PDB file of C-alpha atoms in Angstrom:
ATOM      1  CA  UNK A 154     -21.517  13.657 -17.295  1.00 47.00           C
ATOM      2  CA  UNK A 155     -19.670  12.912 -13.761  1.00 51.00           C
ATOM      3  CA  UNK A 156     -17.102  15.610 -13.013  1.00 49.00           C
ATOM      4  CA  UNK A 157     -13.914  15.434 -11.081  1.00 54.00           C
ATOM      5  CA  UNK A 158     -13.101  18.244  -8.082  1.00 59.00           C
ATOM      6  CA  UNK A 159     -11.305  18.770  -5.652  1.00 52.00           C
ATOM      7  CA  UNK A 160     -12.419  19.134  -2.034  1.00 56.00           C
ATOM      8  CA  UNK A 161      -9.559  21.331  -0.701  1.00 47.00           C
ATOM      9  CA  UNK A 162      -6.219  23.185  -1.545  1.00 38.00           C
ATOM     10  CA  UNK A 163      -3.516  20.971  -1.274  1.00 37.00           C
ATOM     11  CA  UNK A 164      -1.382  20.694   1.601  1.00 36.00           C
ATOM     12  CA  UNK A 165       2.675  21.141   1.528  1.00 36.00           C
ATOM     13  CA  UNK A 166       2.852  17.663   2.778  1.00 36.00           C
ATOM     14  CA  UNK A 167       0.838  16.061   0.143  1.00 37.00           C
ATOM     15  CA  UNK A 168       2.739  18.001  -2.526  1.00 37.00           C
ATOM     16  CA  UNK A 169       5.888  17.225  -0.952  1.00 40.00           C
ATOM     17  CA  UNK A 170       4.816  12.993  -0.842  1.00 43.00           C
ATOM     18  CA  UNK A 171       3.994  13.503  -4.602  1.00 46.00           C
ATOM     19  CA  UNK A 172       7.212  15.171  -5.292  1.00 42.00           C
ATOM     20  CA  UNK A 173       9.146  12.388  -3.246  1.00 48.00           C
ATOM     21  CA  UNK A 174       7.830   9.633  -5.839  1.00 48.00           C
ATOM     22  CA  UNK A 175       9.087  11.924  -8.311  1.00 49.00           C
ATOM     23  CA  UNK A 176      12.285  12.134  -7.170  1.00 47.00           C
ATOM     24  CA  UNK A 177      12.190   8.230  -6.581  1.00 48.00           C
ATOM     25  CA  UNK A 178      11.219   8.100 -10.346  1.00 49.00           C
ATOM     26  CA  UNK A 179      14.417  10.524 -11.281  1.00 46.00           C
ATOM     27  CA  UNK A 180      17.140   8.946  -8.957  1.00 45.00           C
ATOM     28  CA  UNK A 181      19.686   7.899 -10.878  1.00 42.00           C
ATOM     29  CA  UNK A 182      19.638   4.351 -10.764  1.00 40.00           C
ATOM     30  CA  UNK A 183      23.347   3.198 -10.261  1.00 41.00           C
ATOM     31  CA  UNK A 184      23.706   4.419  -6.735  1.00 42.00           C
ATOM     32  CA  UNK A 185      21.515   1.653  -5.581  1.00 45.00           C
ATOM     33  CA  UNK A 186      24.380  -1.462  -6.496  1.00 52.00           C
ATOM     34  CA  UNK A 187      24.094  -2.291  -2.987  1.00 62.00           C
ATOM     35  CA  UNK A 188      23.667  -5.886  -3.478  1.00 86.00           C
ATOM     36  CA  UNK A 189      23.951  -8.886  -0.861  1.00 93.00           C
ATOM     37  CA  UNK A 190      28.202  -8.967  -1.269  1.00 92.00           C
ATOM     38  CA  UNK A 191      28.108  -5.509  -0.309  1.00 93.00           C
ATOM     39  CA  UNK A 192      25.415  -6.061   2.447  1.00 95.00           C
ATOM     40  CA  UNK A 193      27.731  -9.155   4.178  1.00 94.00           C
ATOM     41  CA  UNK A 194      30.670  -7.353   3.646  1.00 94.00           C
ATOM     42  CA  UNK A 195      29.209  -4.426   5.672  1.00 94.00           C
ATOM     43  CA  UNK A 196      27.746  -6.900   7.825  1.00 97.00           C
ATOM     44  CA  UNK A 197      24.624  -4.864   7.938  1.00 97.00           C
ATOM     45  CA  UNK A 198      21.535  -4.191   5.506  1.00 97.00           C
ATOM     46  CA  UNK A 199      19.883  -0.780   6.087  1.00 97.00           C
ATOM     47  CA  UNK A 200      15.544  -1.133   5.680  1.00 97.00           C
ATOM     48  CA  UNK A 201      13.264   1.658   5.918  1.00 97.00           C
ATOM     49  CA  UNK A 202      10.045   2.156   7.518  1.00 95.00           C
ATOM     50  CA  UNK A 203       7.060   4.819   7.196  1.00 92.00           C
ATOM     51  CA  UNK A 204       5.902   6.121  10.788  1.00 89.00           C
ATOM     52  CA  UNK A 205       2.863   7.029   9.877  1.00 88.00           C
ATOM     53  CA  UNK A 206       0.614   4.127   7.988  1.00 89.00           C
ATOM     54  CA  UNK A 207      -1.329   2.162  10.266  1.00 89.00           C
ATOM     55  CA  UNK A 208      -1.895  -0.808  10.532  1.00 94.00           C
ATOM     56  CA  UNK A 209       1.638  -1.518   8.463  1.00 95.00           C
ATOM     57  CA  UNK A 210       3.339   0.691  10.622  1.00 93.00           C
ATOM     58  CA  UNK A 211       2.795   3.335  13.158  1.00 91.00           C
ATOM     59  CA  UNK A 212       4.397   5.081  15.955  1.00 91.00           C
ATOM     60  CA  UNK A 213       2.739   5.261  19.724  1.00 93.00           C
ATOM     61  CA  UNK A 214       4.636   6.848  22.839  1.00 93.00           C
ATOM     62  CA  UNK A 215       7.902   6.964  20.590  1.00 90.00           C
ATOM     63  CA  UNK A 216       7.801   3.533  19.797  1.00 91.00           C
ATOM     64  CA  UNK A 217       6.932   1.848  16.136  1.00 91.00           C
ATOM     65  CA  UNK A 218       3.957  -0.602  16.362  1.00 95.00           C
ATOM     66  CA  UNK A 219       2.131  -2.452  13.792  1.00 95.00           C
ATOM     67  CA  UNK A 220       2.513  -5.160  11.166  1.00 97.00           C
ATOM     68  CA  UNK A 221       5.877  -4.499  10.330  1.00 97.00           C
ATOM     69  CA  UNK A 222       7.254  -4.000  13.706  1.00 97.00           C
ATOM     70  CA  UNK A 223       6.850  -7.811  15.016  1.00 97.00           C
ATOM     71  CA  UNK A 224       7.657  -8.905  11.060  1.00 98.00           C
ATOM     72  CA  UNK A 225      11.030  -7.001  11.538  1.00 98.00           C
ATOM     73  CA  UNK A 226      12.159  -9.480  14.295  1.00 97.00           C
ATOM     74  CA  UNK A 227      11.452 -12.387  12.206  1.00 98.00           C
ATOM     75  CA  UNK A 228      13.684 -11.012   9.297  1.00 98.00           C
ATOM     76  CA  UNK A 229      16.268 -10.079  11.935  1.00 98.00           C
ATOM     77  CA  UNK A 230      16.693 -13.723  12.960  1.00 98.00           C
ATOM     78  CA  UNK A 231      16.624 -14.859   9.620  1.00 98.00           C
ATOM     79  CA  UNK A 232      19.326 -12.273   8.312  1.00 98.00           C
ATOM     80  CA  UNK A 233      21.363 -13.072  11.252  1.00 98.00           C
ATOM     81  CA  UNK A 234      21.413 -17.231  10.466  1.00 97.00           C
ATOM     82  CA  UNK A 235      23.013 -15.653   7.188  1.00 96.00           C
ATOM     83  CA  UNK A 236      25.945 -13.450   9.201  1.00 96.00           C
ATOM     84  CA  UNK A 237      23.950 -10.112   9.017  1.00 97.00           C
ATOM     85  CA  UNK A 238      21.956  -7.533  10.887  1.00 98.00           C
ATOM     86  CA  UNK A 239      19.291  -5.907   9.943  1.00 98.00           C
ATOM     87  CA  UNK A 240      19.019  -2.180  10.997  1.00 98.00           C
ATOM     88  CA  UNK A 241      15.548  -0.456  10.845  1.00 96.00           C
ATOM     89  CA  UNK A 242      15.531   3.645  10.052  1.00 95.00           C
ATOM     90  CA  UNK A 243      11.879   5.119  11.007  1.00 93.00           C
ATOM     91  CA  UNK A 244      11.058   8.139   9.082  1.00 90.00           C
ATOM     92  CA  UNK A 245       8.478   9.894   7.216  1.00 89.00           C
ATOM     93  CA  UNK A 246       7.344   8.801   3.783  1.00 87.00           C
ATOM     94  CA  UNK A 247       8.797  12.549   2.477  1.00 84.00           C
ATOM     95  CA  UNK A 248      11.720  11.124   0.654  1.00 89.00           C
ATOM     96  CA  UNK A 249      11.562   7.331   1.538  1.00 93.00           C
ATOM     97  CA  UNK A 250      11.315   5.737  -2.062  1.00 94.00           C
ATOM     98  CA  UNK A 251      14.003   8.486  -3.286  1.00 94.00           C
ATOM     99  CA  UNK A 252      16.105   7.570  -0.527  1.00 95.00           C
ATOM    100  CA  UNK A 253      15.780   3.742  -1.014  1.00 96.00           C
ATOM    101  CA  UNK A 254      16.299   4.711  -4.751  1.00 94.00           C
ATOM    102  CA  UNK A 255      19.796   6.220  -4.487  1.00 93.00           C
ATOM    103  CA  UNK A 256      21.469   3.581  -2.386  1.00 93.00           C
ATOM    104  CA  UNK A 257      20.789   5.496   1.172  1.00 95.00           C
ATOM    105  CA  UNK A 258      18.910   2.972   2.295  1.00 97.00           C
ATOM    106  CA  UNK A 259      18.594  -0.971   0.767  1.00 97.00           C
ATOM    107  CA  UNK A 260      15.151  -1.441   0.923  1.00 96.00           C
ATOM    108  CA  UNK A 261      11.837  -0.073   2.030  1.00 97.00           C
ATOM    109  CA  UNK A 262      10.010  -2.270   4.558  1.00 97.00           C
ATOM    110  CA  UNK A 263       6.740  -0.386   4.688  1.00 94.00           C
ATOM    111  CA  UNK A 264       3.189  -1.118   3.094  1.00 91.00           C
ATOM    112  CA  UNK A 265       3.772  -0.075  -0.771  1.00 92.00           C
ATOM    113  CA  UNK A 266       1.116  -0.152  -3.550  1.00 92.00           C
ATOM    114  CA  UNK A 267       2.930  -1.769  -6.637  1.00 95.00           C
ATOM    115  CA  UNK A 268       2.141   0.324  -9.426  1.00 92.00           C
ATOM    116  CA  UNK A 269       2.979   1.052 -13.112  1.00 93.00           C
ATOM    117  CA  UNK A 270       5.267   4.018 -12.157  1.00 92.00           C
ATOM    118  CA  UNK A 271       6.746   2.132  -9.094  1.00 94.00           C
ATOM    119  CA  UNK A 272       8.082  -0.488 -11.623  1.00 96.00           C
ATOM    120  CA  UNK A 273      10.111   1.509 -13.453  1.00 95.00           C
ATOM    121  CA  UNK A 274      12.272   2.333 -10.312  1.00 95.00           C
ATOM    122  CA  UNK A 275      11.924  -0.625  -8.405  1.00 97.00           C
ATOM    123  CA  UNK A 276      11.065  -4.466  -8.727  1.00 98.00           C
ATOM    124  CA  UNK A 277       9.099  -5.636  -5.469  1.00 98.00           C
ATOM    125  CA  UNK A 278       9.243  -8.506  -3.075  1.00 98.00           C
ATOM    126  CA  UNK A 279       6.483 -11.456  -2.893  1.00 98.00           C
ATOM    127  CA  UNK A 280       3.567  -9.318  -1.775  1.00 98.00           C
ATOM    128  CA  UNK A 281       2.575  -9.311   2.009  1.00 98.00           C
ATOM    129  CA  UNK A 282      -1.050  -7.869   1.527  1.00 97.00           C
ATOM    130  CA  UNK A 283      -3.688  -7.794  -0.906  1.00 96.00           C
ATOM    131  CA  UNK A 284      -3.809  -4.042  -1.705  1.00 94.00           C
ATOM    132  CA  UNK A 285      -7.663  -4.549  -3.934  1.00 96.00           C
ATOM    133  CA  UNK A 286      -9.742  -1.573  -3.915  1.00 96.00           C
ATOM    134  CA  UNK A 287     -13.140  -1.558  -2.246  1.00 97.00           C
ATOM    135  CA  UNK A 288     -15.391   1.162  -1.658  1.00 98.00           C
ATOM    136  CA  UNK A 289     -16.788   2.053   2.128  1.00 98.00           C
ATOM    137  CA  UNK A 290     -19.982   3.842   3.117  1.00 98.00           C
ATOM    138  CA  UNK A 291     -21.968   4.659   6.389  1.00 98.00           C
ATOM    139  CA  UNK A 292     -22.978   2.088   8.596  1.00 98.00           C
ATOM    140  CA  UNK A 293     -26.917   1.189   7.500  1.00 97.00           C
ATOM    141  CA  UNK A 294     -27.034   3.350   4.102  1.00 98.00           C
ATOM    142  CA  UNK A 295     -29.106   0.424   2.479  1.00 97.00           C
ATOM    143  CA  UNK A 296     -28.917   2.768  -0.897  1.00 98.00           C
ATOM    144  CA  UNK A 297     -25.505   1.321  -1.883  1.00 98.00           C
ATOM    145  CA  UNK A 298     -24.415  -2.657  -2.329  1.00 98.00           C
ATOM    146  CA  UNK A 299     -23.726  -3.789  -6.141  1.00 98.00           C
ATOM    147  CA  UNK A 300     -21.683  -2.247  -8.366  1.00 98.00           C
ATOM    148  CA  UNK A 301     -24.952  -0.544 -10.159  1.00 98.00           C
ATOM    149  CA  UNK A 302     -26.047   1.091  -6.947  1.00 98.00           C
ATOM    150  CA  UNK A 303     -23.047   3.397  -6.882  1.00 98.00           C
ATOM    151  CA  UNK A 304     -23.942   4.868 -10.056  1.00 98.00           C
ATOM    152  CA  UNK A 305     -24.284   8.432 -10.604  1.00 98.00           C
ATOM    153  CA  UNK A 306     -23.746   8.369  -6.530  1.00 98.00           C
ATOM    154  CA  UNK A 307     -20.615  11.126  -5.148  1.00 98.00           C
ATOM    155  CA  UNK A 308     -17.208   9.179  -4.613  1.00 98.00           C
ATOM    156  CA  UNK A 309     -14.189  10.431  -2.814  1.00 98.00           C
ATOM    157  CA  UNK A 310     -10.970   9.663  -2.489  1.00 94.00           C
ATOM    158  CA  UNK A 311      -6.861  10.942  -2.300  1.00 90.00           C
ATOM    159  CA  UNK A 312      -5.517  12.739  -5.106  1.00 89.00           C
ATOM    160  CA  UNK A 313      -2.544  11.614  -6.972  1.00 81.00           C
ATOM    161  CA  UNK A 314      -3.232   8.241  -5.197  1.00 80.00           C
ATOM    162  CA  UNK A 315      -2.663   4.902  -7.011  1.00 81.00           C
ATOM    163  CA  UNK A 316      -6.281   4.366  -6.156  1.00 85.00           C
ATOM    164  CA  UNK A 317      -6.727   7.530  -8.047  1.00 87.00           C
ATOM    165  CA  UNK A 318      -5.445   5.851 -11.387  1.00 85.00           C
ATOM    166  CA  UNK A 319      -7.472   2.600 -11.099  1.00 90.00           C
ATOM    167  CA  UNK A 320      -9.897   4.236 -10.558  1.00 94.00           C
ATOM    168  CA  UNK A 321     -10.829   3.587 -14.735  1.00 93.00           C
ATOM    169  CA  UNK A 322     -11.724   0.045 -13.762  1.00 94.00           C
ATOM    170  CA  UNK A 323     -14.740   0.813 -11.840  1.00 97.00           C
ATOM    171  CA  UNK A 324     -16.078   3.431 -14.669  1.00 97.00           C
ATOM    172  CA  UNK A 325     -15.989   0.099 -16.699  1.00 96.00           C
ATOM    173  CA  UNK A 326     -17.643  -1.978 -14.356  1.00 97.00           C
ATOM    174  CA  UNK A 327     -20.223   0.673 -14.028  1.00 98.00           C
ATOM    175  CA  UNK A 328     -20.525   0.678 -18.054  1.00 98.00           C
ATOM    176  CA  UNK A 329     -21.063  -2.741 -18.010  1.00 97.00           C
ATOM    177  CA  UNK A 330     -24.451  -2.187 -15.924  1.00 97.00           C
ATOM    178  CA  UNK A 331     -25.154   0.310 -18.367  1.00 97.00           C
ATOM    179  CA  UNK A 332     -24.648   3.255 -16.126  1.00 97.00           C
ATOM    180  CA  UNK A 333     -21.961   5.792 -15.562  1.00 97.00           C
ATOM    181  CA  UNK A 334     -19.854   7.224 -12.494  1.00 97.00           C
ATOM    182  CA  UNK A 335     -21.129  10.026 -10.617  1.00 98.00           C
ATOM    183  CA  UNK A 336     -18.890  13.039  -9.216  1.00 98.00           C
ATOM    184  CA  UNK A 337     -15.644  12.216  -8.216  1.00 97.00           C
ATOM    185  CA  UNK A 338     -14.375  14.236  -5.133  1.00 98.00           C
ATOM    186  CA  UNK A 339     -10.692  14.152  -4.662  1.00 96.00           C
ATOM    187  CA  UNK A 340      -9.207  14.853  -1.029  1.00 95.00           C
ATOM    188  CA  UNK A 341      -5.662  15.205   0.005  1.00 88.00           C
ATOM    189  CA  UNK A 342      -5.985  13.300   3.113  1.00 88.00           C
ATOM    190  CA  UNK A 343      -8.443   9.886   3.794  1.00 92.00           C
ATOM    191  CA  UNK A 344      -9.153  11.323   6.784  1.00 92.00           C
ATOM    192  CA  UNK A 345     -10.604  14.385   5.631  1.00 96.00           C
ATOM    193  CA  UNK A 346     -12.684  12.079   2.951  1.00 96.00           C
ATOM    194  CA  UNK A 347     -14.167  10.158   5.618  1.00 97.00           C
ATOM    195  CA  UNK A 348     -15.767  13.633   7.694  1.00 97.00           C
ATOM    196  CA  UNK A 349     -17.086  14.374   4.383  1.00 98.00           C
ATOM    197  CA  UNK A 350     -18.633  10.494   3.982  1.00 98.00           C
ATOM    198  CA  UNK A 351     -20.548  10.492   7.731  1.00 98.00           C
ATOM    199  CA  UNK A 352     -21.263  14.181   7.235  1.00 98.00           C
ATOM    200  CA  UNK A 353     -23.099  12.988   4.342  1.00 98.00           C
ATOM    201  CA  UNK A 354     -21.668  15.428   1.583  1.00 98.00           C
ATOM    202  CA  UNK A 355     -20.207  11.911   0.155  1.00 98.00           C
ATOM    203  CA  UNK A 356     -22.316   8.701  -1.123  1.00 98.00           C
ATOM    204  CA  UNK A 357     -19.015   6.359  -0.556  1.00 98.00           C
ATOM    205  CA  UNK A 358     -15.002   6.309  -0.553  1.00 98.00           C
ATOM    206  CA  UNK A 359     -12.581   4.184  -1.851  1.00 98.00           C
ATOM    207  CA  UNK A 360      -9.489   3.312  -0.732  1.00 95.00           C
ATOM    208  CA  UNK A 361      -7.546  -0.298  -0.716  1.00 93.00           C
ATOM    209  CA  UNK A 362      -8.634  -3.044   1.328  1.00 95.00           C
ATOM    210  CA  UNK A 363      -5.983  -3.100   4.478  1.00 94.00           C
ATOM    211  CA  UNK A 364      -7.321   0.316   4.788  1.00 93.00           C
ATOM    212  CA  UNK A 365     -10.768  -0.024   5.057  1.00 95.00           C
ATOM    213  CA  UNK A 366     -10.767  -2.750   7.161  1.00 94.00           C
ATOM    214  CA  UNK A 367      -8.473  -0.550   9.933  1.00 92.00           C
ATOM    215  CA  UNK A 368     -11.320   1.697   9.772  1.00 95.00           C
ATOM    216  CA  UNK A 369     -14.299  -0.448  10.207  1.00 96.00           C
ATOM    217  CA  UNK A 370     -12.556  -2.124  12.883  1.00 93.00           C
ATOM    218  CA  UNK A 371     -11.925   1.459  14.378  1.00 93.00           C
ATOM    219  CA  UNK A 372     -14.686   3.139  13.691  1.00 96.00           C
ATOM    220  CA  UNK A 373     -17.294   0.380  12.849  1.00 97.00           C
ATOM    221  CA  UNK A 374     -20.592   2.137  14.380  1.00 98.00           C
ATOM    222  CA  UNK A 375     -19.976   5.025  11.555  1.00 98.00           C
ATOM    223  CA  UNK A 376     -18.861   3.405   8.556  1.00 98.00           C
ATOM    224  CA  UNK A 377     -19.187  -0.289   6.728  1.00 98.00           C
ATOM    225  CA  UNK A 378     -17.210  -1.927   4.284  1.00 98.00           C
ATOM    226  CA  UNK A 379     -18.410  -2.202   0.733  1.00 98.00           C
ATOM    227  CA  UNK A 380     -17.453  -4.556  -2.598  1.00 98.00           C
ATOM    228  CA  UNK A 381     -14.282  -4.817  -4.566  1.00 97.00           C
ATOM    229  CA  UNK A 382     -14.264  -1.759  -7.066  1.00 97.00           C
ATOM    230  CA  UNK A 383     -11.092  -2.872  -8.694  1.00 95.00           C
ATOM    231  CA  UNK A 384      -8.906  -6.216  -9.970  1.00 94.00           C
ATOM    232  CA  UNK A 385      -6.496  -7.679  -7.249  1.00 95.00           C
ATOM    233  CA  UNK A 386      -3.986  -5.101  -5.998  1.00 95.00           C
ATOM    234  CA  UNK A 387      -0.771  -5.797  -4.254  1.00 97.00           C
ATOM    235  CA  UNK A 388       1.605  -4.381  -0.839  1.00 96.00           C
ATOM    236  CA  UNK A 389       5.086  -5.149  -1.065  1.00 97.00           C
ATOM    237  CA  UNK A 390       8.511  -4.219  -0.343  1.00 98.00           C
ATOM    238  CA  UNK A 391      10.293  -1.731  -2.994  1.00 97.00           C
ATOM    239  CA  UNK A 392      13.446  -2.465  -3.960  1.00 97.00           C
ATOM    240  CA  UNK A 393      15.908  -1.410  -6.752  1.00 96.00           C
ATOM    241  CA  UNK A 394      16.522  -3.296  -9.920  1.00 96.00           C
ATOM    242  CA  UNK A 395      19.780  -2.384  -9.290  1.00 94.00           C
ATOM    243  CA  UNK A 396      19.804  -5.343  -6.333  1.00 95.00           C
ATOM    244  CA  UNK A 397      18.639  -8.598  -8.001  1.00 96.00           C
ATOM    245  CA  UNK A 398      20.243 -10.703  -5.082  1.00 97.00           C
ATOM    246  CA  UNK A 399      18.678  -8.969  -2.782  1.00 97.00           C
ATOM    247  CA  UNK A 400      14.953  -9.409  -4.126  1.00 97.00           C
ATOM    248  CA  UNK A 401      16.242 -13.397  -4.317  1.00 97.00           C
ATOM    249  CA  UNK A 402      16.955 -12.928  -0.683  1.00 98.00           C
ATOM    250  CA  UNK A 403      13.804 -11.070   0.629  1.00 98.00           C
ATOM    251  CA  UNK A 404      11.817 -13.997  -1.563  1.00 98.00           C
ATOM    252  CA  UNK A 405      13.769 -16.466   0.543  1.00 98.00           C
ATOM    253  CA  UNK A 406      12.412 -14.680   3.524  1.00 98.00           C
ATOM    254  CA  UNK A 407       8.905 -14.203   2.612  1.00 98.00           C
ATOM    255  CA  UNK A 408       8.730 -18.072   1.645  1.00 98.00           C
ATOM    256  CA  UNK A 409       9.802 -18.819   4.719  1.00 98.00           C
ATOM    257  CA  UNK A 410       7.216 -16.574   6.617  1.00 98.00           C
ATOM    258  CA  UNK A 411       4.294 -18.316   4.447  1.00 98.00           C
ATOM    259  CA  UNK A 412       5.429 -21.477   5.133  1.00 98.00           C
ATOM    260  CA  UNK A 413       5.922 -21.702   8.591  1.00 97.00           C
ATOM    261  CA  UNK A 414       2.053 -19.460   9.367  1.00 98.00           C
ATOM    262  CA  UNK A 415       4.199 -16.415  10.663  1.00 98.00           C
ATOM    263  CA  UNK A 416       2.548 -14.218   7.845  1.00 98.00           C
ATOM    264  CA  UNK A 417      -0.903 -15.382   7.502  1.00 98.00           C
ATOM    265  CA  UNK A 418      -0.936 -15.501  11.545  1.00 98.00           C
ATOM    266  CA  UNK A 419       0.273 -11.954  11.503  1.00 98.00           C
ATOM    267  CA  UNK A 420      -2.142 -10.966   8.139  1.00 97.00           C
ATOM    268  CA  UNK A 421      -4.945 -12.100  10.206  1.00 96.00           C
ATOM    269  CA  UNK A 422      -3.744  -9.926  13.718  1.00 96.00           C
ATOM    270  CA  UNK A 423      -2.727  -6.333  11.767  1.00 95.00           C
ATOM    271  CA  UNK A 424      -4.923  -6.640   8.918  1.00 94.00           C
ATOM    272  CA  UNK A 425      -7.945  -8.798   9.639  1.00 90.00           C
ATOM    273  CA  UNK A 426      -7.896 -11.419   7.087  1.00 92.00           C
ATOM    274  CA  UNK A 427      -5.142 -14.068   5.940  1.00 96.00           C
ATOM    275  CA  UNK A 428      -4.775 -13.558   1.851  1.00 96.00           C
ATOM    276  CA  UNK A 429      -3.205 -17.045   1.302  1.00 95.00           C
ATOM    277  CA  UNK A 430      -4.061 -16.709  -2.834  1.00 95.00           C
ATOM    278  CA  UNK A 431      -1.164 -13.554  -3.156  1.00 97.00           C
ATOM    279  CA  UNK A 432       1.552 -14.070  -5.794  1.00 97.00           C
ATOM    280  CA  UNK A 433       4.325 -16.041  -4.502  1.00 97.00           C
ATOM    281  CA  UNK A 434       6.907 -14.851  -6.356  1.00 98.00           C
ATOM    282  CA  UNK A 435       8.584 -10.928  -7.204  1.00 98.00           C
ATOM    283  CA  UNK A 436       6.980  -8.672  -9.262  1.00 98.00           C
ATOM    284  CA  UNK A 437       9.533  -7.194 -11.721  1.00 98.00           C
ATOM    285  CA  UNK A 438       7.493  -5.259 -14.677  1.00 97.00           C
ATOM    286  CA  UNK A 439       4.256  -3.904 -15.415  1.00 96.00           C
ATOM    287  CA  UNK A 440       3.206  -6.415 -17.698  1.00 97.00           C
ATOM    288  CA  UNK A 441       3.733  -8.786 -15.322  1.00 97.00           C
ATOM    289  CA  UNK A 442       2.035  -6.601 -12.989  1.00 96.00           C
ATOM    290  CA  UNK A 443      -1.263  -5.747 -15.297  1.00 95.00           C
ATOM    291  CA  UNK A 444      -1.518  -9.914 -15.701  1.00 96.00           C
ATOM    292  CA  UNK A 445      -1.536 -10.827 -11.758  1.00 96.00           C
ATOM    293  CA  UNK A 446      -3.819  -7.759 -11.607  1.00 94.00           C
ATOM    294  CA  UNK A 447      -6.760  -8.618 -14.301  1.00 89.00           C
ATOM    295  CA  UNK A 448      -5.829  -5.253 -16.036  1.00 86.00           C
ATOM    296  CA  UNK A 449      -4.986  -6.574 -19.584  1.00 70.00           C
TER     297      UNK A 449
END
């Protein structure tokens, strides 16, 4: 039967970005009414942004780089054609949902996975990215290709990752082929899963898609991309259900951004590929969430 470990202690950091969703989860909801009167009134809406997520987001010599960076001055222009600014607050993930959560900031403008527990809080924007799950191995290990070749083979990937709880989906693809998952290795960093994959103590990883392809463009003479191991998976913006008008508006933007090629053009730049088939509308609930996702 395939067991479940874990490769190392975990780290205060990790703990502390699990307990942050937590206290996203907890916030109380009705100090988030921060809603588009309030935002023109104040003349100002308040995003924030991860500095640590590549290729959504990043920091080099002190200043942010990445998807989200050149997407920032396209929703500056359009927030100022409708008598706004848009300020940008760069800071860890450590608190960044919970913060967005209790009103601190309006919304977070960073590369979040949509997921069951996300919902509850939150309803989310169009999505920018797909956010699928595929599995990545080293470069020339002609061992692994379908889904029945991973079978019974060692897996890693982050704990307490939303990866982490689709991870079901692939244990069903693998029944399917009449065949089961091997052990499952969970790590509290990717980077410490991928040592283990080209040290060979690992058959494969998984992680979502934007990921993986980051890495094989960085680091494409170790490791090579894989198939999908899940249903269609989304990136969006979080923000609270508290702020209906606000989701209207950041649809507004996003249709805009499709439209005129700014996203796809800037999809293709930061993440590799264009993903013109995402859902063009918000995602409020999980049911709506499990049908755009092939999980019912």
């Amino acid at each position: 039967m395939p067991r479940m470990t874990m490769a190392k202690a975990a780290r205060p950091t990790t703990l502390l970005r699990g307990l942050a969703l937590a206290a996203a989860l907890l916030s109380p909801l009705s100090a988030a009414e921060a809603d588009m009167a309030d935002i023109k009134s104040k003349g100002v809406m308040t995003v924030a942004t991860e500095d640590d997520y590549a290729p959504f987001n990043y920091i080099v010599d002190g200043r942010p780089e990445g998807f989200h960076k050149e997407l920032l001055e396209d929703l500056q222009a359009f927030a100022k054609a409708r008598g706004f600014e848009v300020k940008q607050e760069i800071l860890p993930w450590t608190g960044l949902l919970a913060s967005v959560s209790s009103g601190q900031y309006d919304m977070a403008f960073t590369g979040a996975l949509v997921t069951d527990d996300r919902l509850r809080v939150f309803n989310f924007a169009p999505p920018f990215a797909s956010a699928q799950h595929f599995y990545v191995k080293r470069k020339g290990d002609d061992r692994l290709g379908d889904i029945a070749s991973l079978c019974g083979k060692t897996a890693g990937l982050q704990a307490g990752s939303a990866l982490l709880a689709r991870l079901p989906e692939l244990k069903k693809m693998m029944a399917d082929k009449g065949c089961e998952i091997g052990e499952v290795v969970e790590y509290q960093s990717y980077p410490e899963a991928y040592a283990d994959l080209a040290n060979q103590r690992l058959d494969y990883v998984i992680n979502a898609l934007i990921s993986i392809n980051d890495l094989v463009k960085n680091r494409g003479d170790v490791f090579e991309k894989g198939i999908a191991v899940s249903g269609a998976g989304f990136a969006a913006w979080p923000i609270p259900k508290e702020s209906p008008e606000l989701l209207e508006f950041a649809g507004a933007f996003m249709k805009e951004a499709r439209d005129n090629g700014r996203l796809a053009a800037l999809q293709a730049k930061w993440f590799g590929e264009a993903f013109p088939d995402l859902p063009a509308g918000p995602i409020k609930d999980v049911e709506q969430f499990h049908k755009l996702a092939g999980l019912d």
